[in-house]
mmCIF file of C-alpha atoms and ligand atoms in Angstrom:
data_model
loop_
_atom_site.group_PDB
_atom_site.id
_atom_site.type_symbol
_atom_site.label_atom_id
_atom_site.label_comp_id
_atom_site.label_asym_id
_atom_site.label_seq_id
_atom_site.Cartn_x
_atom_site.Cartn_y
_atom_site.Cartn_z
ATOM 1 C CA MET M 298 125.982 114.425 110.177
ATOM 2 C CA ALA M 299 126.834 110.979 108.518
ATOM 3 C CA PRO M 300 124.840 109.385 105.787
ATOM 4 C CA THR M 301 122.062 107.442 106.494
ATOM 5 C CA ARG M 302 123.129 104.011 106.005
ATOM 6 C CA THR M 303 122.017 100.865 104.328
ATOM 7 C CA GLY M 304 122.659 97.929 102.308
ATOM 8 C CA ILE M 305 122.386 94.515 101.805
ATOM 9 C CA ILE M 306 123.318 91.508 103.360
ATOM 10 C CA GLY M 307 123.725 88.288 101.051
ATOM 11 C CA HIS M 308 126.244 85.925 99.542
ATOM 12 C CA PRO M 309 127.272 86.508 97.228
ATOM 13 C CA VAL M 310 126.352 90.358 96.642
ATOM 14 C CA ALA M 311 128.579 91.801 94.165
ATOM 15 C CA HIS M 312 126.117 91.639 90.743
ATOM 16 C CA SER M 313 123.012 93.119 92.858
ATOM 17 C CA LEU M 314 121.613 95.311 91.462
ATOM 18 C CA SER M 315 120.001 97.116 95.051
ATOM 19 C CA PRO M 316 122.328 99.453 95.254
ATOM 20 C CA LEU M 317 121.421 101.226 91.928
ATOM 21 C CA ILE M 318 117.745 101.463 92.817
ATOM 22 C CA HIS M 319 118.167 102.669 95.915
ATOM 23 C CA GLN M 320 121.162 105.376 95.432
ATOM 24 C CA HIS M 321 118.848 106.590 92.029
ATOM 25 C CA TRP M 322 116.264 107.437 94.261
ATOM 26 C CA ALA M 323 118.275 109.205 97.193
ATOM 27 C CA ALA M 324 119.509 111.119 94.370
ATOM 28 C CA GLN M 325 116.164 112.153 92.925
ATOM 29 C CA LEU M 326 115.022 112.534 95.789
ATOM 30 C CA GLY M 327 118.229 114.656 97.701
ATOM 31 C CA LEU M 328 118.565 112.270 100.676
ATOM 32 C CA ASP M 329 122.028 111.900 101.970
ATOM 33 C CA CYS M 330 122.193 107.540 102.002
ATOM 34 C CA ALA M 331 124.689 105.371 101.686
ATOM 35 C CA TYR M 332 123.697 101.342 100.400
ATOM 36 C CA HIS M 333 126.364 99.515 100.891
ATOM 37 C CA LEU M 334 127.462 95.820 99.329
ATOM 38 C CA LEU M 335 127.389 93.781 102.123
ATOM 39 C CA ASP M 336 128.830 90.156 100.877
ATOM 40 C CA THR M 337 128.677 87.982 104.339
ATOM 41 C CA PRO M 338 129.746 85.019 104.665
ATOM 42 C CA LYS M 339 127.424 82.405 106.477
ATOM 43 C CA SER M 340 129.978 82.267 109.512
ATOM 44 C CA ALA M 341 129.859 86.249 109.428
ATOM 45 C CA LEU M 342 126.031 86.518 109.460
ATOM 46 C CA ARG M 343 125.321 87.053 113.126
ATOM 47 C CA GLU M 344 127.949 89.610 113.277
ATOM 48 C CA GLN M 345 126.917 91.241 110.470
ATOM 49 C CA VAL M 346 123.543 91.664 111.819
ATOM 50 C CA ALA M 347 124.739 92.908 115.626
ATOM 51 C CA ALA M 348 126.771 95.446 113.611
ATOM 52 C CA LEU M 349 123.722 96.532 111.884
ATOM 53 C CA ARG M 350 122.068 97.757 115.902
ATOM 54 C CA ALA M 351 124.990 100.366 115.435
ATOM 55 C CA GLN M 352 124.505 103.881 114.265
ATOM 56 C CA PRO M 353 124.150 105.029 111.381
ATOM 57 C CA TRP M 354 122.472 101.926 110.203
ATOM 58 C CA ARG M 355 118.956 102.424 109.494
ATOM 59 C CA GLY M 356 118.588 99.120 108.280
ATOM 60 C CA ALA M 357 119.673 96.698 105.121
ATOM 61 C CA ASN M 358 118.215 94.227 103.056
ATOM 62 C CA VAL M 359 118.574 90.205 102.989
ATOM 63 C CA THR M 360 119.061 88.623 99.814
ATOM 64 C CA VAL M 361 120.630 84.739 99.108
ATOM 65 C CA PRO M 362 121.085 82.952 101.181
ATOM 66 C CA TYR M 363 119.954 84.233 104.228
ATOM 67 C CA LYS M 364 116.420 85.111 104.216
ATOM 68 C CA GLN M 365 115.386 82.460 106.316
ATOM 69 C CA ALA M 366 118.890 82.044 108.252
ATOM 70 C CA VAL M 367 118.114 85.874 109.824
ATOM 71 C CA LEU M 368 114.754 85.151 111.922
ATOM 72 C CA PRO M 369 116.480 84.025 114.805
ATOM 73 C CA LEU M 370 119.355 86.845 114.460
ATOM 74 C CA LEU M 371 116.219 89.816 114.875
ATOM 75 C CA ASP M 372 114.811 91.659 118.045
ATOM 76 C CA ALA M 373 111.141 91.362 116.104
ATOM 77 C CA ILE M 374 109.896 90.109 113.044
ATOM 78 C CA ASP M 375 106.980 91.494 111.397
ATOM 79 C CA PRO M 376 103.763 89.340 111.477
ATOM 80 C CA GLN M 377 103.253 89.129 107.627
ATOM 81 C CA ALA M 378 107.099 87.854 107.270
ATOM 82 C CA ALA M 379 106.781 85.496 110.642
ATOM 83 C CA ARG M 380 103.807 83.899 108.263
ATOM 84 C CA ILE M 381 106.106 83.900 105.420
ATOM 85 C CA GLY M 382 109.056 82.487 107.028
ATOM 86 C CA ALA M 383 111.632 84.468 105.348
ATOM 87 C CA VAL M 384 112.660 88.566 105.900
ATOM 88 C CA ASN M 385 114.031 90.674 103.258
ATOM 89 C CA THR M 386 114.311 94.102 104.952
ATOM 90 C CA ILE M 387 116.064 95.090 108.245
ATOM 91 C CA LEU M 388 114.848 98.029 109.955
ATOM 92 C CA ARG M 389 116.398 99.539 112.499
ATOM 93 C CA GLU M 390 114.861 101.747 114.944
ATOM 94 C CA GLU M 391 116.810 102.575 118.980
ATOM 95 C CA GLY M 392 118.605 99.569 118.830
ATOM 96 C CA ARG M 393 116.510 97.160 117.915
ATOM 97 C CA LEU M 394 116.389 95.367 114.524
ATOM 98 C CA THR M 395 112.824 93.702 113.084
ATOM 99 C CA GLY M 396 112.621 92.405 110.109
ATOM 100 C CA PHE M 397 109.665 92.333 107.091
ATOM 101 C CA ASN M 398 109.093 90.756 104.065
ATOM 102 C CA THR M 399 108.418 93.440 101.162
ATOM 103 C CA ASP M 400 109.156 90.471 98.713
ATOM 104 C CA ALA M 401 104.985 89.510 98.802
ATOM 105 C CA ALA M 402 103.836 93.310 98.702
ATOM 106 C CA GLY M 403 106.171 93.658 95.762
ATOM 107 C CA PHE M 404 105.002 90.948 94.034
ATOM 108 C CA LEU M 405 101.563 92.372 94.268
ATOM 109 C CA GLU M 406 102.437 96.132 93.531
ATOM 110 C CA ASN M 407 104.599 94.705 90.179
ATOM 111 C CA LEU M 408 101.435 92.531 88.990
ATOM 112 C CA GLN M 409 98.181 95.391 89.851
ATOM 113 C CA GLN M 410 100.965 97.974 87.965
ATOM 114 C CA SER M 411 102.071 95.736 85.259
ATOM 115 C CA ALA M 412 98.788 93.089 83.852
ATOM 116 C CA PRO M 413 96.187 94.676 81.638
ATOM 117 C CA GLN M 414 93.226 94.336 83.533
ATOM 118 C CA PRO M 415 92.364 94.461 86.853
ATOM 119 C CA LEU M 416 94.565 91.830 88.608
ATOM 120 C CA ALA M 417 90.669 90.582 90.050
ATOM 121 C CA ASN M 418 90.704 88.700 86.790
ATOM 122 C CA TYR M 419 93.331 86.651 87.110
ATOM 123 C CA LEU M 420 92.527 85.923 90.528
ATOM 124 C CA ALA M 421 90.045 82.575 89.758
ATOM 125 C CA GLN M 422 92.449 80.183 89.418
ATOM 126 C CA VAL M 423 96.399 80.091 90.392
ATOM 127 C CA VAL M 424 99.172 77.753 89.968
ATOM 128 C CA ILE M 425 102.017 78.539 91.436
ATOM 129 C CA LEU M 426 105.631 76.793 90.398
ATOM 130 C CA GLY M 427 108.060 76.309 92.948
ATOM 131 C CA ALA M 428 108.066 75.882 96.504
ATOM 132 C CA GLY M 429 111.061 77.753 98.195
ATOM 133 C CA GLY M 430 111.237 81.211 99.627
ATOM 134 C CA ALA M 431 110.024 83.346 97.196
ATOM 135 C CA ALA M 432 107.210 80.903 96.322
ATOM 136 C CA ARG M 433 105.776 81.502 100.098
ATOM 137 C CA ALA M 434 105.782 85.104 99.379
ATOM 138 C CA VAL M 435 104.413 85.340 96.319
ATOM 139 C CA ALA M 436 101.758 82.477 97.804
ATOM 140 C CA PHE M 437 100.573 84.440 100.645
ATOM 141 C CA ALA M 438 100.755 88.128 98.646
ATOM 142 C CA LEU M 439 97.824 85.859 95.918
ATOM 143 C CA HIS M 440 96.135 84.432 98.777
ATOM 144 C CA ASP M 441 95.712 87.698 100.795
ATOM 145 C CA ALA M 442 94.490 89.396 97.792
ATOM 146 C CA GLY M 443 91.514 86.926 97.204
ATOM 147 C CA ALA M 444 92.583 84.396 95.134
ATOM 148 C CA ARG M 445 89.839 81.235 94.964
ATOM 149 C CA HIS M 446 92.426 78.391 94.042
ATOM 150 C CA ILE M 447 95.894 78.094 94.307
ATOM 151 C CA THR M 448 98.025 75.087 93.139
ATOM 152 C CA CYS M 449 101.125 75.081 94.694
ATOM 153 C CA ILE M 450 103.753 72.927 92.367
ATOM 154 C CA ASN M 451 107.366 72.285 92.990
ATOM 155 C CA ARG M 452 109.510 69.450 92.034
ATOM 156 C CA SER M 453 109.710 68.403 95.710
ATOM 157 C CA PRO M 454 106.591 67.372 96.723
ATOM 158 C CA GLU M 455 107.407 67.756 100.741
ATOM 159 C CA PRO M 456 107.707 72.353 100.109
ATOM 160 C CA ALA M 457 105.107 72.152 97.933
ATOM 161 C CA GLN M 458 101.964 70.502 100.477
ATOM 162 C CA ALA M 459 103.450 72.668 103.299
ATOM 163 C CA LEU M 460 102.900 75.865 101.196
ATOM 164 C CA ALA M 461 99.663 74.597 100.450
ATOM 165 C CA GLN M 462 98.391 73.782 104.216
ATOM 166 C CA ALA M 463 99.825 76.918 104.818
ATOM 167 C CA ILE M 464 97.671 79.274 102.975
ATOM 168 C CA GLY M 465 94.665 76.887 102.644
ATOM 169 C CA HIS M 466 95.061 75.633 99.233
ATOM 170 C CA GLY M 467 95.839 72.644 97.206
ATOM 171 C CA SER M 468 99.136 71.069 95.075
ATOM 172 C CA ALA M 469 99.483 68.775 92.638
ATOM 173 C CA PRO M 470 102.720 66.527 91.611
ATOM 174 C CA TRP M 471 105.444 68.144 89.555
ATOM 175 C CA ALA M 472 104.060 65.661 86.205
ATOM 176 C CA GLN M 473 100.440 67.388 86.634
ATOM 177 C CA ARG M 474 102.212 70.882 85.845
ATOM 178 C CA GLU M 475 100.745 70.391 82.492
ATOM 179 C CA SER M 476 97.013 69.272 83.059
ATOM 180 C CA ALA M 477 96.979 71.616 85.800
ATOM 181 C CA LEU M 478 97.234 74.800 83.704
ATOM 182 C CA ALA M 479 94.137 73.526 81.558
ATOM 183 C CA SER M 480 91.663 76.195 83.970
ATOM 184 C CA ALA M 481 94.609 78.476 84.808
ATOM 185 C CA THR M 482 93.749 82.397 84.972
ATOM 186 C CA LEU M 483 97.165 83.164 86.434
ATOM 187 C CA LEU M 484 100.735 81.259 86.008
ATOM 188 C CA VAL M 485 103.502 82.438 88.358
ATOM 189 C CA ASN M 486 106.918 81.037 88.258
ATOM 190 C CA THR M 487 108.950 81.015 91.093
ATOM 191 C CA THR M 488 112.064 78.346 90.474
ATOM 192 C CA SER M 489 115.275 79.706 89.075
ATOM 193 C CA LEU M 490 114.809 77.744 86.513
ATOM 194 C CA GLY M 491 115.051 80.207 83.501
ATOM 195 C CA MET M 492 117.590 82.286 84.541
ATOM 196 C CA ARG M 493 120.491 83.029 82.123
ATOM 197 C CA GLY M 494 123.023 79.713 82.800
ATOM 198 C CA LYS M 495 120.144 77.521 83.893
ATOM 199 C CA PRO M 496 118.208 75.473 81.798
ATOM 200 C CA ALA M 497 114.863 76.011 81.243
ATOM 201 C CA LEU M 498 111.544 75.464 82.640
ATOM 202 C CA PRO M 499 110.141 72.365 81.123
ATOM 203 C CA LEU M 500 106.532 73.190 80.192
ATOM 204 C CA ASP M 501 104.472 72.967 77.128
ATOM 205 C CA LEU M 502 101.964 75.580 77.672
ATOM 206 C CA SER M 503 99.327 73.901 74.989
ATOM 207 C CA LEU M 504 96.726 73.153 77.816
ATOM 208 C CA LEU M 505 97.027 77.064 79.182
ATOM 209 C CA PRO M 506 94.164 79.714 78.240
ATOM 210 C CA VAL M 507 95.557 82.091 75.945
ATOM 211 C CA THR M 508 93.573 84.509 78.214
ATOM 212 C CA ALA M 509 95.682 83.708 81.475
ATOM 213 C CA LEU M 510 98.488 86.111 82.782
ATOM 214 C CA VAL M 511 101.663 84.397 82.905
ATOM 215 C CA HIS M 512 103.964 86.233 84.898
ATOM 216 C CA ASP M 513 107.742 85.108 85.574
ATOM 217 C CA ILE M 514 109.797 85.902 88.768
ATOM 218 C CA VAL M 515 113.150 85.704 87.040
ATOM 219 C CA TYR M 516 114.495 88.925 85.611
ATOM 220 C CA THR M 517 117.516 88.303 83.959
ATOM 221 C CA PRO M 518 116.947 87.480 80.999
ATOM 222 C CA LEU M 519 114.038 89.884 81.258
ATOM 223 C CA ILE M 520 112.220 87.553 78.287
ATOM 224 C CA THR M 521 112.208 84.229 80.105
ATOM 225 C CA PRO M 522 112.066 80.979 77.674
ATOM 226 C CA LEU M 523 108.788 80.628 79.587
ATOM 227 C CA LEU M 524 107.330 84.221 78.919
ATOM 228 C CA GLY M 525 108.844 84.649 75.346
ATOM 229 C CA ALA M 526 106.302 80.700 74.505
ATOM 230 C CA ALA M 527 103.919 82.636 76.481
ATOM 231 C CA GLN M 528 103.818 85.822 74.587
ATOM 232 C CA ALA M 529 104.264 83.758 71.057
ATOM 233 C CA ARG M 530 100.988 82.107 71.753
ATOM 234 C CA GLY M 531 99.559 85.228 72.591
ATOM 235 C CA ASN M 532 99.004 85.210 76.432
ATOM 236 C CA PRO M 533 99.797 88.387 78.514
ATOM 237 C CA ILE M 534 102.836 88.421 80.097
ATOM 238 C CA VAL M 535 105.054 90.339 82.952
ATOM 239 C CA ASP M 536 108.225 90.355 83.551
ATOM 240 C CA GLY M 537 110.351 89.686 87.116
ATOM 241 C CA LEU M 538 112.143 93.071 86.979
ATOM 242 C CA GLY M 539 108.621 94.870 88.400
ATOM 243 C CA MET M 540 109.327 93.124 91.425
ATOM 244 C CA LEU M 541 112.862 93.947 92.288
ATOM 245 C CA LEU M 542 111.794 97.368 91.888
ATOM 246 C CA TYR M 543 108.357 97.448 93.808
ATOM 247 C CA GLN M 544 109.701 95.550 96.710
ATOM 248 C CA ALA M 545 112.574 97.919 97.036
ATOM 249 C CA GLN M 546 110.200 100.543 96.700
ATOM 250 C CA ALA M 547 108.743 98.862 99.831
ATOM 251 C CA ALA M 548 112.058 98.762 101.819
ATOM 252 C CA PHE M 549 113.008 102.436 100.777
ATOM 253 C CA ALA M 550 109.445 103.425 102.430
ATOM 254 C CA HIS M 551 110.175 101.151 105.252
ATOM 255 C CA TRP M 552 113.892 103.026 105.605
ATOM 256 C CA HIS M 553 112.859 106.574 104.774
ATOM 257 C CA SER M 554 109.268 107.232 105.295
ATOM 258 C CA VAL M 555 109.155 108.034 102.020
ATOM 259 C CA THR M 556 107.700 106.057 98.986
ATOM 260 C CA PRO M 557 110.081 106.771 95.991
ATOM 261 C CA PRO M 558 108.861 106.335 92.322
ATOM 262 C CA VAL M 559 109.101 103.375 90.209
ATOM 263 C CA THR M 560 109.970 105.190 86.633
ATOM 264 C CA ALA M 561 109.824 104.011 83.091
ATOM 265 C CA ALA M 562 113.562 106.012 83.852
ATOM 266 C CA LEU M 563 114.807 103.518 86.546
ATOM 267 C CA ARG M 564 113.648 100.703 84.512
ATOM 268 C CA THR M 565 115.562 101.670 81.679
ATOM 269 C CA ALA M 566 118.687 102.272 83.962
ATOM 270 C CA LEU M 567 118.455 98.547 85.226
ATOM 271 C CA ILE M 568 117.975 96.956 82.058
ATOM 272 C CA GLU M 569 120.710 98.484 80.523
ATOM 273 C CA ALA M 570 122.972 97.750 84.003
ATOM 274 C CA MET M 571 121.840 94.459 83.005
ATOM 275 C CA ALA M 572 123.283 93.741 79.424
HETATM 276 P P1 LIG V 89 114.025 80.609 96.136
HETATM 277 O O1 LIG V 89 114.007 81.295 97.592
HETATM 278 O O2 LIG V 89 114.677 82.208 95.713
HETATM 279 O O3 LIG V 89 112.666 80.680 96.035
HETATM 280 P P2 LIG V 89 115.014 78.251 96.472
HETATM 281 O O4 LIG V 89 114.329 78.018 97.722
HETATM 282 O O5 LIG V 89 116.766 77.828 95.925
HETATM 283 O O6 LIG V 89 115.292 79.571 95.773
HETATM 284 O O7 LIG V 89 113.811 77.896 95.761
HETATM 285 C C1 LIG V 89 114.329 77.450 94.225
HETATM 286 C C2 LIG V 89 113.180 76.705 93.566
HETATM 287 O O8 LIG V 89 113.440 76.271 91.830
HETATM 288 C C3 LIG V 89 112.217 75.603 94.358
HETATM 289 O O9 LIG V 89 111.558 75.638 94.290
HETATM 290 C C4 LIG V 89 113.101 74.430 93.505
HETATM 291 O O10 LIG V 89 112.683 72.790 94.113
HETATM 292 P P3 LIG V 89 112.991 71.665 94.640
HETATM 293 O O11 LIG V 89 112.462 72.286 96.001
HETATM 294 O O12 LIG V 89 112.448 70.869 94.181
HETATM 295 O O13 LIG V 89 114.620 72.412 94.691
HETATM 296 C C5 LIG V 89 112.923 74.873 91.620
HETATM 297 N N1 LIG V 89 114.018 74.149 90.989
HETATM 298 C C6 LIG V 89 115.627 74.287 91.102
HETATM 299 N N2 LIG V 89 115.805 74.222 90.154
HETATM 300 C C7 LIG V 89 114.787 73.306 89.429
HETATM 301 C C8 LIG V 89 114.863 72.402 88.767
HETATM 302 N N3 LIG V 89 116.094 71.566 87.777
HETATM 303 N N4 LIG V 89 113.949 71.497 88.413
HETATM 304 C C9 LIG V 89 112.434 71.745 89.044
HETATM 305 N N5 LIG V 89 112.706 72.979 90.027
HETATM 306 C C10 LIG V 89 113.564 73.492 90.233
#
């Protein structure tokens, strides 16, 4: 029998860590699976998705820049993914493709596993920086987890306002991002700033309570300038590698009906692969 086939659709995907993660679990669990890099130019997205409807594909991850564009090409969308407006995991069942968003669950699971205190202790005043696809997954996840006040802040105001309205919380202008930290219990950076090759997030943390948890979903480098600054003043921090691992865990569970373990050994393997 042919191996169960999955992969990742995006452009570019050459540096994706997902093959390493999924192949690690397949080997560990003794499953006959293959995970392919499906580098897909924009003009070929429809064709690539159509090809997934055939055996032996079980599904695929979807990454930048197609998490939104893929929605109309699928046969069904899970309600959570529809609310978020982004799909990062496709499951094929009897020739039908269903879109899921495991970024939201992965984000939350990582925070729960990594925060020094129970997550509920950090959900009183949440500040989310950024309003792209990742921010939408983060905002819905935190709202559903019971966050009391969420403030969405983005350089361009419209997406932050739209996201705040969608989750029934508030927004603030980019210029007020530092004053918004004054009573924050959780700060999440979902912008691409701080990523290797990009400028650091311009953010003075002086007003942030030192008990606030600071989470950056950027994981290259693992300690972003934001996390470094937060750590230096004594704030607890959570890096972005866990979100990558836990969204992969949820995708793997959709495809193979088994939840694989996120271990220190796997984390170390990823850190070595990134070096
Ligand atoms: P993703 O889907 O991964 O969230 P995205 O949709 O491209 O990626 O979102 C990138 C986020 O980083 C956006 O919130 C973007 O802000 P804008 O909506 O104003 O573009 C933010 N971002 C990128 N570069 C930025 C910069 N130099 N300063 C402030 N925000 C920036």
